[in-house]
Coordinates of C-alpha atoms in Angstrom, one line a residue:
Chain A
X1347 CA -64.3 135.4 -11.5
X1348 CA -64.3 139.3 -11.5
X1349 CA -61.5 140.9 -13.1
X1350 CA -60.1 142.7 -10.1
X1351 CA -60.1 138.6 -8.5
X1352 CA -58.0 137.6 -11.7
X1353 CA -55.7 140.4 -11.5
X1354 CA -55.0 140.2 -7.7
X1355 CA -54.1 136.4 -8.1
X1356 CA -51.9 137.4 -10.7
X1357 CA -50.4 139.9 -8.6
X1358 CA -49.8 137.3 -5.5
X1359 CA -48.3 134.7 -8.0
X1360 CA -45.9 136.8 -9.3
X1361 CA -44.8 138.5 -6.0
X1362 CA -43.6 135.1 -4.1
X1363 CA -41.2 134.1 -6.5
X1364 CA -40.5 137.8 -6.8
X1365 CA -40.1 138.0 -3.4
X1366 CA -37.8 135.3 -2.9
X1367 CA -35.5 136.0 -6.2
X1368 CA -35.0 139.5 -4.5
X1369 CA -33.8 138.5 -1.3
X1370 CA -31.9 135.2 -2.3
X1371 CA -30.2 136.0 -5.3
X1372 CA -30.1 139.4 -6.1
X1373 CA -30.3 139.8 -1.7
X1374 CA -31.8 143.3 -2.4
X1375 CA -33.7 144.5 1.0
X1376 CA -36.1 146.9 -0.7
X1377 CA -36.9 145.1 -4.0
X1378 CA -38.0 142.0 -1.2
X1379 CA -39.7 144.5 1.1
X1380 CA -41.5 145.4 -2.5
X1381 CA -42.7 141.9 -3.0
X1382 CA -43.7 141.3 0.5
X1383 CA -45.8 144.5 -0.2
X1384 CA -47.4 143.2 -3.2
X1385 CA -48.5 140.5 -1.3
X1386 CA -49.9 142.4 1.4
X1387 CA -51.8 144.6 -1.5
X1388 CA -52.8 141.1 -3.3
X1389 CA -54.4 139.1 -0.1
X1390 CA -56.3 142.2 0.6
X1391 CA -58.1 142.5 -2.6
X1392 CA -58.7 138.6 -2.5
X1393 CA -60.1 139.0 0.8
X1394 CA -62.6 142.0 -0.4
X1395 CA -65.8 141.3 -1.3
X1396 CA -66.6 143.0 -4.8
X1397 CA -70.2 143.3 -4.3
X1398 CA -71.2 144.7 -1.0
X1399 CA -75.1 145.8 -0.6
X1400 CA -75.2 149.9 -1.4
X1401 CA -75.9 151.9 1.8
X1402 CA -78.7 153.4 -0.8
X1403 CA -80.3 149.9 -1.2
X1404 CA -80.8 149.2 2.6
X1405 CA -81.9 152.8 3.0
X1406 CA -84.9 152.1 0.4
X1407 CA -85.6 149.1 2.1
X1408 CA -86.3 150.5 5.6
X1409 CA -87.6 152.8 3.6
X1410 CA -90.2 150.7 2.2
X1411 CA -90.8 149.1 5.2
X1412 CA -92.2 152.4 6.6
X1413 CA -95.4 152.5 3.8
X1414 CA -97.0 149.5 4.7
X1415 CA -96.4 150.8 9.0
X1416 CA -97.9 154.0 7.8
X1417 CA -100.7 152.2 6.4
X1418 CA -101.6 150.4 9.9
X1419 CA -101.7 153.9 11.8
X1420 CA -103.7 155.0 9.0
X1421 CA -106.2 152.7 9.7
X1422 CA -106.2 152.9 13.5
X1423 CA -105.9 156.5 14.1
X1424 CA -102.7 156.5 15.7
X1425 CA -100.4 159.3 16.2
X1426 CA -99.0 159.3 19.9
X1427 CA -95.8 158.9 20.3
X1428 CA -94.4 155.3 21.4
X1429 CA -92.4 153.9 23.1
X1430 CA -89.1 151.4 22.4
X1431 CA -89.0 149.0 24.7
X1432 CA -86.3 145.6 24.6
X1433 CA -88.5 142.5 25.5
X1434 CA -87.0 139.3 26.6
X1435 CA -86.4 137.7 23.5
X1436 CA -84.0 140.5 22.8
X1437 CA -86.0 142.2 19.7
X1438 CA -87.1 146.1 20.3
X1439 CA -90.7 146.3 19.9
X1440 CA -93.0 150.2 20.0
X1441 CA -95.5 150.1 22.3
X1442 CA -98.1 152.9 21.4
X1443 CA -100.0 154.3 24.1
X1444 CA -103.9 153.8 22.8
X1445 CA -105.0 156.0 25.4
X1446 CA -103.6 158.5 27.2
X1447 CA -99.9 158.7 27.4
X1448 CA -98.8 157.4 30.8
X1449 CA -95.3 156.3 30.2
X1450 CA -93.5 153.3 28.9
X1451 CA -94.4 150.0 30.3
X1452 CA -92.3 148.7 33.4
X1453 CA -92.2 145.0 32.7
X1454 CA -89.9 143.9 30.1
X1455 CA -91.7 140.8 29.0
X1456 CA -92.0 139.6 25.9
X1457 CA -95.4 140.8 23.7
X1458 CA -97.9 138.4 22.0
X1459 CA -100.5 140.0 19.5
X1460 CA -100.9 143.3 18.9
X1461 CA -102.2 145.1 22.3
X1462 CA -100.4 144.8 25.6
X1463 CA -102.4 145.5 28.7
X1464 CA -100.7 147.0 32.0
X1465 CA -102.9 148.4 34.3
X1466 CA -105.6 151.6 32.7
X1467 CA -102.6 151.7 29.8
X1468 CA -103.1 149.6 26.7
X1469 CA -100.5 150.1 24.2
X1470 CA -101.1 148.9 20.1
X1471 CA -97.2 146.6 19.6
X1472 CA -95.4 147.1 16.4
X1473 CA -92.3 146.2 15.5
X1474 CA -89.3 149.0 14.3
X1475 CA -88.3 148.8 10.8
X1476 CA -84.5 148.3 11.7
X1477 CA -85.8 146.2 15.2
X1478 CA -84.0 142.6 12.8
X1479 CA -81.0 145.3 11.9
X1480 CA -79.7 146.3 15.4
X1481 CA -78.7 142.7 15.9
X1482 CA -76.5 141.8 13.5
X1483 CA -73.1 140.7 15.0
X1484 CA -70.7 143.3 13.8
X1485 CA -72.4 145.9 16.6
X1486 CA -72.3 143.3 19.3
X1487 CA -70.2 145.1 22.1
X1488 CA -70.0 148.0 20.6
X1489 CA -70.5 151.3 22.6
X1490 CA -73.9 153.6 21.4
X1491 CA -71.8 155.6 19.7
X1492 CA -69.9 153.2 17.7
X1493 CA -73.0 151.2 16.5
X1494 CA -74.9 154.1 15.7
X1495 CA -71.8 155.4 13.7
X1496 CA -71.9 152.1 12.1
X1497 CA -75.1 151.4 11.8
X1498 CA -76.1 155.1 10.4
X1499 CA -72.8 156.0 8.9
X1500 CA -71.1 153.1 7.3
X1501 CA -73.8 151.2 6.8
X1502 CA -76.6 153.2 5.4
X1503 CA -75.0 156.0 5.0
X1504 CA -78.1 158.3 6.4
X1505 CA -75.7 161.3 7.4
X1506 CA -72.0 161.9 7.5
X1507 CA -70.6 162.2 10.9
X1508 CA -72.1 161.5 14.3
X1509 CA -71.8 162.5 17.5
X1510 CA -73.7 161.5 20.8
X1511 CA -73.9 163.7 24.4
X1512 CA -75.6 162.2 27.5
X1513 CA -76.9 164.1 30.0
X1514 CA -80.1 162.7 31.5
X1515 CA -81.5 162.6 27.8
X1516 CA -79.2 161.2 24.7
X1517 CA -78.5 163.8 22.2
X1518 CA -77.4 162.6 19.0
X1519 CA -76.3 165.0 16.5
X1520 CA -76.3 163.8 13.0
X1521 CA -74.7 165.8 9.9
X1522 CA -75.7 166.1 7.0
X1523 CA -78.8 163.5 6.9
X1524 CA -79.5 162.0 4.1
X1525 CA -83.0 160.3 4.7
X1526 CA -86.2 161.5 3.6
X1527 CA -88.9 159.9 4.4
X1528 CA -92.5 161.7 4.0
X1529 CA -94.6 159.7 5.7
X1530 CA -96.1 161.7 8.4
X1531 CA -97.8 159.0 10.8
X1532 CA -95.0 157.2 11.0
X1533 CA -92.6 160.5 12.0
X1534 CA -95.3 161.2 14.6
X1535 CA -95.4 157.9 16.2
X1536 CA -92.0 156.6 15.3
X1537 CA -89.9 159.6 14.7
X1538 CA -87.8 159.6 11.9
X1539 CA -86.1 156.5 10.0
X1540 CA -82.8 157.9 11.3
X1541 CA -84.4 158.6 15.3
X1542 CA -86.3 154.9 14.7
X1543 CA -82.7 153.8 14.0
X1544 CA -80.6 155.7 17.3
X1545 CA -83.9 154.6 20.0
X1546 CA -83.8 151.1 18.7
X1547 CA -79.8 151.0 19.3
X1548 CA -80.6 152.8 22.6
X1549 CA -83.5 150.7 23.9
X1550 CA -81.5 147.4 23.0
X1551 CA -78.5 148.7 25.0
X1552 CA -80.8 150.8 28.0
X1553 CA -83.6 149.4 28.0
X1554 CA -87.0 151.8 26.7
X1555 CA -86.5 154.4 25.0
X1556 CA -88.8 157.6 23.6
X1557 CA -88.1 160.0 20.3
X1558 CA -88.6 163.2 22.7
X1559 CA -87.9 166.0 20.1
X1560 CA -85.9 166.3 17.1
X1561 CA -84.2 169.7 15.8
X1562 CA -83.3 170.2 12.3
X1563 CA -80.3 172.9 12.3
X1564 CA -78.1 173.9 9.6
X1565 CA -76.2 171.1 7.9
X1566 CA -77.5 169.3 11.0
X1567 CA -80.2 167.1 12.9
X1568 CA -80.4 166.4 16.9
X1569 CA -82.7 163.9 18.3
X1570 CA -83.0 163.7 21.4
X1571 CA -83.9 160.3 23.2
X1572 CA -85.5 160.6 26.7
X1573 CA -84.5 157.1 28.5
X1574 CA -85.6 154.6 31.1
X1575 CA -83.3 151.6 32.2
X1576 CA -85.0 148.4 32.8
X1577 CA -83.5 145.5 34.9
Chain B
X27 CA -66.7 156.4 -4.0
X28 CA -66.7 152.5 -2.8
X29 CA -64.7 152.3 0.7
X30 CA -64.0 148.6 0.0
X31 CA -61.8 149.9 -2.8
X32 CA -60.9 152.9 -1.6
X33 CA -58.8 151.0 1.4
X34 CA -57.4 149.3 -1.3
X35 CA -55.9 152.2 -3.3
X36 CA -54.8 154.0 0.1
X37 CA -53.0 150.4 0.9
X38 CA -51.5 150.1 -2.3
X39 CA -50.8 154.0 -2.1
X40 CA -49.0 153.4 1.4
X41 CA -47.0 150.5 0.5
X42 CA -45.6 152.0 -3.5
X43 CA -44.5 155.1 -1.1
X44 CA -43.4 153.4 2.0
X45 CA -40.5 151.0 -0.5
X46 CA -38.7 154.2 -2.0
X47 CA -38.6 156.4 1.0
X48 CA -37.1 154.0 2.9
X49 CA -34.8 152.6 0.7
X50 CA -33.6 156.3 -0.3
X51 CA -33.0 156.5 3.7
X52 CA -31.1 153.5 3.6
X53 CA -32.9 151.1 5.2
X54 CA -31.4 147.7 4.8
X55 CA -33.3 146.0 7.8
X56 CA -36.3 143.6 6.5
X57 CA -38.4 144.0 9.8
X58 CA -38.4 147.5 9.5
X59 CA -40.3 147.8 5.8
X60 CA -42.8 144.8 7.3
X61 CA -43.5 146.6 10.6
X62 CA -44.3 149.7 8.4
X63 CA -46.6 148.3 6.2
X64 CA -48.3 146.2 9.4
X65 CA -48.9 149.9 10.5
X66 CA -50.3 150.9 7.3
X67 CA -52.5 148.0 7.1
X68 CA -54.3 148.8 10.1
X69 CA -54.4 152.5 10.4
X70 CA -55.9 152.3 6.8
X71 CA -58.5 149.6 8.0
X72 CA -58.9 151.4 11.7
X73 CA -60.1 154.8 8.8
X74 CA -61.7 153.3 5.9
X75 CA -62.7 149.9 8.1
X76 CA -63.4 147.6 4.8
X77 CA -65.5 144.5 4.6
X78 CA -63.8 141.5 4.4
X79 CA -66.0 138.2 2.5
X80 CA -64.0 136.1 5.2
X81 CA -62.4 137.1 9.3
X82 CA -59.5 139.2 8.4
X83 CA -56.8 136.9 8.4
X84 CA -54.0 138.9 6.9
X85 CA -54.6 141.3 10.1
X86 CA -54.2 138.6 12.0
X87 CA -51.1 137.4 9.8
X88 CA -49.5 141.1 10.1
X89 CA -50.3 140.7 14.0
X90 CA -48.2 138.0 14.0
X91 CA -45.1 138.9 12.1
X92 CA -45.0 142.0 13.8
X93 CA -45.2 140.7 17.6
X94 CA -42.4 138.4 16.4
X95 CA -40.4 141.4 15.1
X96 CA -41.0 143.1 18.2
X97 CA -40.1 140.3 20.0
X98 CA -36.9 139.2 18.2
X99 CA -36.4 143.2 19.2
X100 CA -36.7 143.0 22.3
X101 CA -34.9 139.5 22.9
X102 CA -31.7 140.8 21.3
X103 CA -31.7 144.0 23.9
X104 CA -31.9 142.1 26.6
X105 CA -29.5 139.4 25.9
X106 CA -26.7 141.7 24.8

C-alpha cells in the first residue's frame, strides 16, 4: 500500500475515537467539528486513486495513432477533407470523399469495409483516433461544451480553457493548445488531433460533422465545425 | 501539479481554516462546522473535479447529513 494510503488510514483511525472523546468527554464543539474534519480529509484520500493515466500519456497515444493513419493516406493519395459522420452502432467514422467533394453522406447506416458507395460519391471509411474515446461514460449527457472541456481540458490536457459559440457553424476556441502533431495528411484530411477530437464530440451529439477552417491566433486556436443534423 | 492531490490539499486547507474561524466566532452549533465543510467538499470538487477509484460516496454521505441538518432546520421553525 502507497504511503499516502497508510497515512490516510492512520489519519481516519485516529479521528473517530478523537471525534468521539471530543464531544463526549471533553464536550468541546470545535475540537469534534475538528475530528469530523479529519475524517472528511481521510475518506477523500482513500477514495483517490494515486495513479491516474497522465493527460501527456493519452496525448502520445492518439498521437501515435495518427502515424500509422498518415501512413494509409500516404499510400492512397488522399488529402480531401472528410467527413464525421455517427453510424448506427454509435461509433464516429470519416468518410473521405474519393472523388469530388459533394457533401457528407445522408444515410446514417453503419459502414462495412473501407469504401462506402452513395450515388456518383464514394467515400474511403476510417475511423477517428479518439472515435473509442468519445464514449466513455463520464461524458454521457454532457452538453458539447462540457465534454469537450473534459475531454480536451481535464483529460488530455491539449489547451487550457475552452469555449464554444454556435451560430450556424460551431466555433470552438481553444487556449493555449498544447498538441503538436506534424503530420500533414492527416491535418489535411482530419484536421488537427484537437479539431479530430471537437468534430468527433460534435458528430456523436449532431450527427456529421466537417473541420471547415481552423485559425491559429495569439495564445489561441478556433476551429470551426460546419454541421449537418441527421435523424 | 496533480489535481487529484491538489483537491486534496485545498480540502484539507478548507477544513484546518474553517475549525479556528469559527470557533474564534463562537460557534458552538455542530451542524453548522458540518454544513460548512459539506460546502467545501463540493465547491472544491465542483473546481478541481478529482477522480475517485470508486462512486463518490462521501458526496453522497455529506449529501445526506446535510439534507438532514437542513431538515432538522427547518422542522424546528415550523413546529415552534
Amino acid at each position: 500500500m502507497e504511503k499516502l494510503y497508510i497515512f490516510a488510514l492512520g489519519l481516519l483511525i485516529f479521528s473517530i475515537p478523537f471525534t468521539i472523546a471530543s464531544y463526549i468527554i471533553l464536550s468541546n464543539i470545535p475540537l469534534t467539528a475538528l475530528g469530523i474534519g479529519l475524517m472528511i480529509l481521510a475518506s477523500s484520500i482513500l477514495l483517490t486513486p494515486l495513479e491516474s493515466i497522465p493527460p501527456r500519456a493519452i496525448r502520445a497515444m492518439l498521437e501515435g495513432s495518427i502515424l500509422s493513419l498518415e501512413a494509409i493516406l500516404e499510400e492512397f493519395d488522399i488529402s480531401r477533407r472528410g467527413y464525421y459522420v455517427r453510424a448506427d452502432d454509435g461509433r464516429v467514422y470519416l468518410y473521405v470523399p474519393l472523388s469530388e467533394d459533394g457533401g457528407p453522406p445522408t444515410k446514417r447506416v453503419e459502414p462495412s469495409g473501407l469504401i462506402h458507395e452513395e450515388g456518383d460519391s464514394r467515400y474511403l471509411i476510417l475511423i477517428p483516433p479518439a472515435s473509442e474515446l468519445i464514449k466513455i461514460p463520464e461524458i454521457s449527457g454532457m452538453s458539447l461544451e462540457s465534454a469537450l472541456t473534459y475531454m480536451l481540458v481535464d483529460l488530455m490536457e491539449v489547451a487550457d480553457s475552452i469555449e464554444v459559440m454556435s451560430d450556424g457553424f460551431i466555433t470552438v476556441r481553444l487556449k493555449n493548445v498544447k498538441s503538436h502533431v506534424t503530420a500533414g495528411r492527416f491535418k489535411s484530411v482530419f484536421g488537427s488531433l484537437e479539431a479530430s477530437i471537437a468534430a468527433c464530440l460534435t458528430a456523436n451529439l449532431i450527427g456529421a460533422v466537417k473541420v471547415s477552417d481552423e485559425i491559429l491566433e495569439e495564445n489561441s486556436k478556433v476551429i470551426i465545425l460546419e454541421v449537418w443534423e441527421h435523424e | 501539479m496533480n489535481k487529484n492531490l491538489l483537491f486534496n490539499i485545498v480540502l484539507g486547507g478548507m477544513i484546518t481554516l474553517t475549525v479556528p474561524i469559527l470557533g474564534a466566532l463562537g460557534e458552538t452549533r455542530l451542524d453548522a462546522y458540518v454544513s460548512m465543510f459539506t460546502l467545501e467538499y463540493f465547491i472544491a470538487t465542483a473546481i478541481l473535479r478529482p477522480r475517485r477509484r470508486i462512486k463518490d460516496i462521501l458526496a453522497l454521505i455529506l449529501l445526506i447529513i446535510f439534507f438532514f441538518i437542513v431538515g432538522v432546520r427547518v422542522a424546528e421553525i415550523l413546529l415552534t
